[in-house]
CSV table of C-alpha atoms in Angstrom, one decimal:
chain,number,residue,atom,x,y,z
D,135,MET,CA,69.2,32.5,-2.5
D,136,LYS,CA,66.4,34.4,-3.9
D,137,ARG,CA,62.5,34.2,-3.5
D,138,ILE,CA,61.5,33.8,-7.2
D,139,LEU,CA,57.7,34.0,-8.4
D,140,ILE,CA,57.5,32.5,-11.9
D,141,THR,CA,54.2,33.1,-13.5
D,142,GLY,CA,53.0,30.6,-16.0
D,143,GLY,CA,55.5,28.4,-14.3
D,144,ALA,CA,53.7,25.1,-14.8
D,145,GLY,CA,54.3,25.4,-18.6
D,146,PHE,CA,56.8,24.0,-20.8
D,147,ILE,CA,59.5,26.8,-20.4
D,148,GLY,CA,58.4,27.6,-16.8
D,149,SER,CA,58.7,23.9,-15.2
D,150,ASN,CA,62.0,23.4,-16.6
D,151,LEU,CA,63.0,26.8,-15.3
D,152,ALA,CA,61.6,26.2,-11.8
D,153,THR,CA,63.3,23.2,-11.7
D,154,VAL,CA,66.9,24.5,-12.2
D,155,LEU,CA,66.3,27.4,-10.4
D,156,ALA,CA,65.2,25.2,-7.4
D,157,SER,CA,68.2,22.8,-7.8
D,158,GLY,CA,70.5,26.2,-7.3
D,159,GLY,CA,68.8,26.8,-3.5
D,160,HIS,CA,66.3,29.5,-4.6
D,161,VAL,CA,62.7,29.4,-3.1
D,162,ILE,CA,60.2,29.0,-6.2
D,163,THR,CA,56.6,30.1,-6.2
D,164,ILE,CA,54.7,29.3,-9.3
D,165,LEU,CA,51.5,30.9,-10.3
D,166,ASP,CA,49.7,29.0,-13.5
D,167,ASN,CA,45.9,28.3,-14.4
D,168,LEU,CA,46.7,25.0,-16.0
D,169,LEU,CA,45.1,25.7,-19.3
D,170,PRO,CA,43.7,22.4,-20.8
D,171,GLN,CA,44.9,23.3,-24.1
D,172,ILE,CA,48.4,22.8,-22.4
D,173,HIS,CA,47.8,20.6,-19.7
D,174,GLY,CA,45.2,18.3,-21.0
D,175,SER,CA,41.7,17.5,-19.8
D,176,ASP,CA,43.1,16.4,-16.7
D,177,PRO,CA,45.3,18.8,-15.6
D,178,GLU,CA,45.7,17.5,-12.2
D,179,SER,CA,47.6,14.4,-13.9
D,180,SER,CA,49.9,16.8,-16.1
D,181,GLU,CA,53.3,15.8,-16.0
D,182,LEU,CA,54.5,19.5,-16.1
D,183,LEU,CA,52.5,20.0,-13.1
D,184,ARG,CA,54.4,17.2,-11.2
D,185,VAL,CA,57.8,18.7,-12.3
D,186,ALA,CA,56.6,22.4,-11.0
D,187,ARG,CA,55.4,21.0,-7.5
D,188,LYS,CA,58.7,19.2,-7.1
D,189,ALA,CA,60.4,22.2,-7.6
D,190,GLY,CA,58.1,24.6,-5.5
D,191,THR,CA,54.9,26.1,-4.3
D,192,VAL,CA,52.2,26.2,-7.0
D,193,ILE,CA,49.3,28.6,-6.8
D,194,VAL,CA,46.4,27.4,-9.2
D,195,GLY,CA,44.9,30.8,-10.5
D,196,ASP,CA,44.8,33.0,-13.5
D,197,ILE,CA,47.3,36.3,-14.1
D,198,THR,CA,43.8,38.3,-14.6
D,199,ASP,CA,42.8,37.3,-10.9
D,200,ARG,CA,43.9,40.5,-8.9
D,201,ASP,CA,43.3,38.8,-5.5
D,202,VAL,CA,45.6,35.6,-6.7
D,203,VAL,CA,48.4,37.7,-8.3
D,204,ALA,CA,48.7,39.6,-5.1
D,205,GLN,CA,48.8,36.5,-3.1
D,206,ALA,CA,51.6,35.2,-5.3
D,207,LEU,CA,53.7,38.4,-5.3
D,208,ASP,CA,53.7,38.5,-1.3
D,209,GLY,CA,57.4,38.3,-0.4
D,210,GLN,CA,59.0,38.1,-3.4
D,211,GLU,CA,62.4,39.4,-4.9
D,212,VAL,CA,62.3,38.4,-8.4
D,213,VAL,CA,59.2,37.9,-10.6
D,214,ILE,CA,59.7,35.7,-13.9
D,215,HIS,CA,56.7,36.5,-16.0
D,216,LEU,CA,55.8,33.9,-18.4
D,217,ALA,CA,51.9,33.6,-18.0
D,218,ALA,CA,50.6,34.4,-21.5
D,219,GLU,CA,48.3,32.8,-24.3
D,220,THR,CA,50.8,31.6,-27.2
D,221,GLY,CA,50.3,31.0,-30.6
D,222,THR,CA,50.1,33.4,-33.8
D,223,GLY,CA,47.1,31.5,-35.8
D,224,GLN,CA,44.8,31.2,-32.8
D,225,SER,CA,45.4,35.1,-31.8
D,226,MET,CA,44.0,36.1,-34.9
D,227,TYR,CA,40.5,35.1,-34.0
D,228,GLU,CA,40.8,35.0,-30.1
D,229,ILE,CA,41.6,38.5,-30.0
D,230,GLU,CA,39.6,39.5,-27.0
D,231,ARG,CA,41.2,36.4,-25.2
D,232,TYR,CA,44.8,37.3,-26.3
D,233,ASN,CA,44.5,40.9,-24.8
D,234,ASN,CA,42.9,40.1,-21.6
D,235,VAL,CA,45.4,37.5,-20.4
D,236,ASN,CA,48.8,39.0,-22.3
D,237,ILE,CA,47.9,42.6,-21.9
D,238,GLY,CA,45.5,42.7,-18.9
D,239,GLY,CA,47.5,40.1,-16.8
D,240,THR,CA,50.8,42.1,-17.3
D,241,ALA,CA,48.9,45.4,-16.4
D,242,ILE,CA,47.2,44.0,-13.0
D,243,LEU,CA,50.8,42.5,-12.2
D,244,LEU,CA,52.6,46.1,-12.8
D,245,ASP,CA,49.5,47.8,-11.2
D,246,LEU,CA,50.1,45.7,-8.0
D,247,LEU,CA,53.8,46.2,-7.8
D,248,ALA,CA,53.2,49.9,-8.4
D,249,ASN,CA,51.0,50.4,-5.4
D,250,ASP,CA,52.2,48.1,-2.8
D,251,SER,CA,54.1,49.8,-0.1
D,252,ARG,CA,55.7,46.8,1.2
D,253,ARG,CA,57.0,45.6,-2.1
D,254,THR,CA,59.9,43.5,-2.1
D,255,VAL,CA,60.3,42.6,-5.4
D,256,GLU,CA,63.9,43.9,-7.1
D,257,LYS,CA,63.5,42.6,-10.6
D,258,ILE,CA,61.2,41.4,-13.0
D,259,VAL,CA,61.8,39.4,-16.1
D,260,VAL,CA,59.3,39.3,-19.0
D,261,ALA,CA,59.0,36.7,-21.7
D,262,SER,CA,58.6,38.4,-25.1
D,263,SER,CA,58.8,36.8,-28.3
D,264,ARG,CA,60.6,37.0,-31.9
D,265,SER,CA,56.9,37.8,-33.4
D,266,ILE,CA,57.2,41.4,-32.4
D,267,TYR,CA,59.9,41.6,-35.3
D,268,GLY,CA,57.2,40.7,-38.1
D,269,GLU,CA,59.3,40.0,-41.1
D,270,GLY,CA,62.5,40.8,-39.1
D,271,ARG,CA,65.5,42.4,-40.9
D,272,TYR,CA,66.8,42.1,-44.7
D,273,LEU,CA,69.3,43.6,-46.4
D,274,SER,CA,68.8,45.3,-49.9
D,275,LYS,CA,71.7,46.1,-52.4
D,276,GLU,CA,70.0,49.1,-53.4
D,277,LEU,CA,68.5,50.3,-50.1
D,278,GLY,CA,70.6,48.7,-47.3
D,279,TYR,CA,69.0,47.2,-44.2
D,280,VAL,CA,65.2,47.2,-44.5
D,281,TYR,CA,62.0,46.0,-42.9
D,282,PRO,CA,59.5,44.5,-44.9
D,283,GLY,CA,55.8,45.0,-44.2
D,284,ARG,CA,53.5,41.9,-44.0
D,285,ARG,CA,53.3,39.7,-46.9
D,286,THR,CA,50.3,40.3,-49.1
D,287,GLU,CA,47.3,37.7,-49.6
D,288,GLU,CA,47.7,38.5,-53.4
D,289,ASN,CA,51.4,37.5,-53.6
D,290,LEU,CA,51.2,34.4,-51.4
D,291,LEU,CA,48.3,33.3,-53.5
D,292,VAL,CA,50.5,33.4,-56.7
D,293,GLY,CA,53.2,31.4,-54.7
D,294,GLN,CA,55.4,34.5,-54.2
D,295,PHE,CA,56.5,33.7,-50.4
D,296,ASN,CA,59.5,35.8,-50.1
D,297,PRO,CA,58.8,39.3,-48.9
D,298,THR,CA,59.2,42.4,-50.8
D,299,TYR,CA,60.3,46.2,-50.4
D,300,PRO,CA,59.6,49.0,-52.3
D,301,GLY,CA,62.5,50.2,-54.3
D,302,ASP,CA,64.4,46.8,-54.1
D,303,ILE,CA,65.2,45.6,-57.6
D,304,SER,CA,68.0,42.8,-56.6
D,305,GLY,CA,65.9,40.8,-54.2
D,306,LEU,CA,66.2,41.0,-50.4
D,307,GLU,CA,68.8,38.7,-48.4
D,308,LEU,CA,67.9,37.4,-45.0
D,309,VAL,CA,70.1,38.6,-42.1
D,310,PRO,CA,69.9,38.2,-38.3
D,311,THR,CA,67.4,40.4,-36.5
D,312,THR,CA,69.1,42.6,-33.6
D,313,GLU,CA,67.4,44.1,-30.8
D,314,ASP,CA,67.3,47.4,-32.3
D,315,SER,CA,65.4,46.5,-35.3
D,316,LYS,CA,62.1,47.9,-36.4
D,317,ILE,CA,59.0,46.2,-34.2
D,318,HIS,CA,56.2,45.9,-36.4
D,319,PRO,CA,54.2,42.4,-35.6
D,320,SER,CA,52.0,41.0,-37.9
D,321,SER,CA,50.0,39.2,-35.7
D,322,VAL,CA,47.5,39.7,-32.4
D,323,TYR,CA,49.7,37.8,-30.7
D,324,GLY,CA,52.8,39.8,-31.7
D,325,ILE,CA,51.1,42.9,-30.7
D,326,THR,CA,50.5,41.5,-27.3
D,327,LYS,CA,53.8,40.3,-26.7
D,328,HIS,CA,55.2,43.8,-27.7
D,329,THR,CA,52.9,45.6,-25.4
D,330,GLN,CA,53.7,43.3,-22.2
D,331,GLU,CA,57.5,44.1,-22.9
D,332,ALA,CA,56.7,47.9,-23.3
D,333,LEU,CA,54.7,47.9,-20.1
D,334,VAL,CA,57.6,46.1,-18.0
D,335,THR,CA,60.2,48.1,-19.4
D,336,THR,CA,58.6,51.3,-19.1
D,337,VAL,CA,56.8,50.9,-15.5
D,338,ALA,CA,59.4,48.9,-13.7
D,339,PRO,CA,62.4,51.4,-13.6
D,340,THR,CA,59.8,54.3,-12.3
D,341,ILE,CA,59.2,52.0,-9.2
D,342,GLY,CA,62.7,50.9,-8.5
D,343,ILE,CA,62.4,47.4,-10.1
D,344,ALA,CA,65.0,46.2,-12.5
D,345,PRO,CA,63.2,45.2,-16.0
D,346,VAL,CA,64.9,42.4,-18.6
D,347,ALA,CA,63.1,41.3,-21.5
D,348,LEU,CA,63.8,38.3,-23.2
D,349,ARG,CA,62.6,38.0,-27.0
D,350,TYR,CA,62.6,33.8,-27.2
D,351,GLN,CA,62.8,32.4,-30.4
D,352,ASN,CA,61.2,28.9,-31.1
D,353,VAL,CA,61.4,27.0,-28.4
D,354,PHE,CA,61.7,23.2,-28.4
D,355,GLY,CA,62.4,19.9,-26.5
D,356,PRO,CA,61.4,17.5,-23.7
D,357,GLY,CA,58.1,18.6,-22.2
D,358,GLN,CA,56.8,20.4,-24.8
D,359,SER,CA,52.8,20.1,-25.3
D,360,LEU,CA,52.2,17.1,-27.7
D,361,THR,CA,48.3,18.3,-27.6
D,362,ASN,CA,48.4,21.9,-28.3
D,363,PRO,CA,47.9,22.2,-32.2
D,364,TYR,CA,48.3,25.7,-32.3
D,365,THR,CA,52.1,26.1,-31.3
D,366,GLY,CA,55.0,24.0,-31.8
D,367,ILE,CA,55.4,22.2,-35.3
D,368,LEU,CA,58.1,19.6,-33.9
D,369,SER,CA,55.1,18.6,-31.6
D,370,ILE,CA,52.6,18.5,-34.6
D,371,PHE,CA,54.8,16.7,-36.8
D,372,SER,CA,55.8,14.2,-34.5
D,373,THR,CA,52.5,13.0,-33.9
D,374,LEU,CA,51.6,12.5,-37.2
D,375,ILE,CA,54.9,10.6,-38.1
D,376,ARG,CA,54.1,8.5,-35.0
D,377,GLN,CA,50.5,8.0,-36.2
D,378,GLY,CA,51.9,7.1,-39.9
D,379,LYS,CA,50.0,10.0,-41.3
D,380,GLY,CA,51.3,12.4,-44.2
D,381,ILE,CA,52.6,15.9,-43.5
D,382,ASN,CA,51.6,18.9,-45.5
D,383,ILE,CA,54.0,21.5,-45.8
D,384,PHE,CA,52.9,25.3,-46.0
D,385,GLU,CA,54.3,27.5,-48.5
D,386,ASP,CA,57.5,26.3,-50.4
D,387,GLY,CA,58.8,24.6,-47.3
D,388,LEU,CA,61.8,27.1,-47.6
D,389,GLU,CA,60.3,29.2,-45.0
D,390,SER,CA,62.3,28.8,-41.7
D,391,ARG,CA,62.5,29.6,-38.0
D,392,ASP,CA,65.3,29.8,-35.1
D,393,PHE,CA,64.7,26.7,-33.2
D,394,VAL,CA,66.2,27.1,-29.7
D,395,PHE,CA,66.7,24.0,-27.4
D,396,ILE,CA,64.8,24.4,-24.0
D,397,GLU,CA,67.8,24.1,-21.8
D,398,ASP,CA,69.5,26.9,-23.7
D,399,VAL,CA,66.5,28.8,-22.9
D,400,VAL,CA,66.4,28.2,-19.3
D,401,ARG,CA,70.1,28.9,-19.0
D,402,ALA,CA,69.5,32.3,-20.8
D,403,THR,CA,66.7,33.0,-18.5
D,404,ALA,CA,68.0,32.1,-15.4
D,405,GLN,CA,71.0,34.0,-15.6
D,406,ALA,CA,68.8,37.0,-16.8
D,407,ALA,CA,67.2,36.8,-13.3
D,408,LEU,CA,70.1,36.5,-11.2
D,409,ASP,CA,72.7,38.6,-13.0
D,410,ALA,CA,72.7,42.2,-12.4
D,411,ARG,CA,74.6,42.7,-15.8
D,412,ALA,CA,71.2,42.0,-17.3
D,413,ASP,CA,69.3,44.8,-15.6
D,414,GLY,CA,67.7,47.2,-17.7
D,415,GLN,CA,68.3,44.9,-20.8
D,416,ILE,CA,66.7,43.4,-23.8
D,417,PHE,CA,68.2,40.2,-25.3
D,418,ASN,CA,67.2,37.9,-28.1
D,419,VAL,CA,67.3,34.1,-27.1
D,420,GLY,CA,67.9,31.7,-30.0
D,421,SER,CA,70.4,29.6,-31.5
D,422,GLY,CA,71.3,32.4,-34.3
D,423,MET,CA,70.3,30.0,-36.9
D,424,GLY,CA,67.4,29.5,-39.3
D,425,THR,CA,65.9,26.2,-40.1
D,426,THR,CA,63.8,25.5,-42.8
D,427,VAL,CA,60.3,23.5,-42.2
D,428,SER,CA,61.4,21.2,-45.0
D,429,THR,CA,64.3,20.2,-42.8
D,430,VAL,CA,62.4,19.9,-39.9
D,431,VAL,CA,60.6,17.4,-41.3
D,432,GLU,CA,63.7,15.7,-42.9
D,433,GLU,CA,65.3,15.7,-39.3
D,434,LEU,CA,62.3,14.5,-37.5
D,435,GLN,CA,62.0,11.2,-39.7
D,436,ARG,CA,65.8,10.7,-39.5
D,437,ALA,CA,65.4,10.7,-35.5
D,438,TYR,CA,62.3,8.4,-35.5
D,439,GLY,CA,63.7,6.1,-38.2
D,440,ARG,CA,60.0,6.1,-40.2
D,441,GLU,CA,59.1,7.9,-43.3
D,442,VAL,CA,55.5,9.1,-44.0
D,443,PRO,CA,54.2,11.1,-47.3
D,444,VAL,CA,55.6,14.6,-47.4
D,445,GLU,CA,53.5,17.0,-49.6
D,446,VAL,CA,54.5,20.9,-50.3
D,447,THR,CA,51.1,22.2,-50.6
D,448,GLY,CA,51.5,25.8,-51.4
D,449,ASN,CA,49.0,26.6,-48.7
D,450,PHE,CA,49.4,29.5,-46.5
D,451,ARG,CA,48.3,31.1,-43.1
D,452,LEU,CA,47.6,34.8,-42.7
D,453,GLY,CA,49.7,36.2,-40.4
D,454,ASP,CA,52.6,34.0,-40.6
D,455,ILE,CA,56.0,35.4,-41.3
D,456,ARG,CA,58.7,34.0,-43.9
D,457,HIS,CA,61.8,33.6,-41.8
D,458,ASN,CA,63.1,35.1,-38.7
D,459,VAL,CA,66.8,34.4,-37.2
D,460,ALA,CA,68.1,36.2,-34.1
D,461,ASP,CA,71.5,38.3,-33.8
D,462,LEU,CA,72.9,37.0,-30.6
D,463,SER,CA,75.6,39.6,-30.5
D,464,ARG,CA,74.2,41.4,-27.4
D,465,ILE,CA,73.7,38.7,-25.2
D,466,ARG,CA,76.9,37.4,-25.9
D,467,ASP,CA,78.6,40.4,-25.4
D,468,ALA,CA,76.5,41.2,-22.0
D,469,LEU,CA,76.2,37.8,-20.6
D,470,GLY,CA,78.6,35.4,-22.3
D,471,PHE,CA,75.8,33.4,-23.5
D,472,GLU,CA,76.1,30.5,-26.1
D,473,PRO,CA,73.8,28.3,-27.4
D,474,GLN,CA,74.9,24.6,-26.6
D,475,VAL,CA,72.5,22.2,-28.2
D,476,SER,CA,72.5,22.0,-32.1
D,477,PHE,CA,69.1,21.6,-33.9
D,478,ARG,CA,70.0,18.0,-34.8
D,479,GLU,CA,71.0,17.1,-31.3
D,480,GLY,CA,67.8,18.8,-29.8
D,481,VAL,CA,65.7,16.8,-32.3
D,482,GLU,CA,67.3,13.8,-31.2
D,483,ARG,CA,66.6,14.0,-27.6
D,484,PHE,CA,63.3,15.4,-28.1
D,485,ALA,CA,62.1,12.5,-30.5
D,486,ALA,CA,63.6,10.2,-28.0
D,487,TRP,CA,61.3,11.7,-25.2
D,488,VAL,CA,58.3,11.7,-27.6
D,489,GLU,CA,58.6,7.8,-28.1
D,490,GLY,CA,58.3,7.4,-24.4
D,491,GLN,CA,54.9,9.2,-24.5
D,492,GLU,CA,51.3,8.2,-25.0
D,493,LEU,CA,50.2,8.4,-28.3
D,494,VAL,CA,47.3,10.8,-28.5
D,495,ASP,CA,45.4,12.8,-31.4
D,496,GLY,CA,47.0,16.3,-31.3
D,497,GLY,CA,43.7,18.1,-33.0
D,498,TYR,CA,45.9,19.4,-35.6
D,499,GLU,CA,43.4,18.5,-38.4
D,500,ALA,CA,40.7,20.3,-36.3
D,501,SER,CA,42.9,23.5,-35.8
D,502,LEU,CA,43.3,23.6,-39.4
D,503,GLU,CA,39.5,23.3,-40.2
D,504,GLU,CA,39.1,25.9,-37.8
D,505,MET,CA,41.4,28.4,-39.1
D,506,ARG,CA,40.0,27.3,-42.7
D,507,GLN,CA,36.5,28.7,-41.3
D,508,LYS,CA,38.2,31.9,-40.3
D,509,LYS,CA,39.4,32.5,-43.7
D,510,LEU,CA,43.2,32.6,-42.3
D,511,LEU,CA,44.4,29.3,-44.0
D,512,LYS,CA,44.4,29.6,-47.7
């Protein structure tokens, strides 16, 4: 039995994780600021908060509030640090907020741990992100493994969506991204997640705390926010389908992501927190498979049994990546982790949950207009 603090523990991943850990007999404390973007205009009525409170003690406060963080850390043995602002697009114009929360909050957490002579924390697990890889890893017949830089606006405007690399002639082949791949984020969000990870993995060992970093891919499943228009295309497209509205797909629809079901993410995170074999390690957490955005739309329409107009627009967001797929060899070898829920099964379970939720406007169109005004959506 461990005393475990989950920062951001009333969110999508955190509330599910708290439930699983509490069922295992662990004593759970949750620190969360109940951000309206996640919990709605009346956070006290949030289903995620209800689940979190059932699992443990909830402290309502901000990761950037030093006194609140100190209170939450008191007597804890394990910290699972999920608290962060999320979303690549929004991060490109809410730069100060993303840095203050993601980097500043992590710095406060570590500063308190480093300067507390009564410290009881033995391990800290930090939620990192696939976004730190930027465009990820590719194979060139001429050059071997390469790591393309940010796609240029000039190429994107003429419909050249696939990454390029100087000296490659035959065209790049996407391959799974390993943990020792080049780190070169293409968004402010990715930069802050890399910094969070680097702070934890650098500081923790010097103060006798075992660090673990988990680079999550695109997590989805029941409980995901249906009102946050900045993250989660499955939620966004689900709302549009339920409203009978058309779906506009960016680029050519062949851009892909590694979608991993919430239960698999929770299982990997719980094991990382409790299994000594994870100590000092950095792991990808994903499905190991890429799914195109066009396939996402097809699977959602199949799951809901409804069709809406779909248009592939050629529009794009600056800072978005083309593809990313996780190599799971390291977490498989070290912890025996294997994803258990396929994308199709996950979509079916997600859609069944969504059908039981109140249909509300997710604010997607407003978020697109905001990005157009910021000149990020072309």
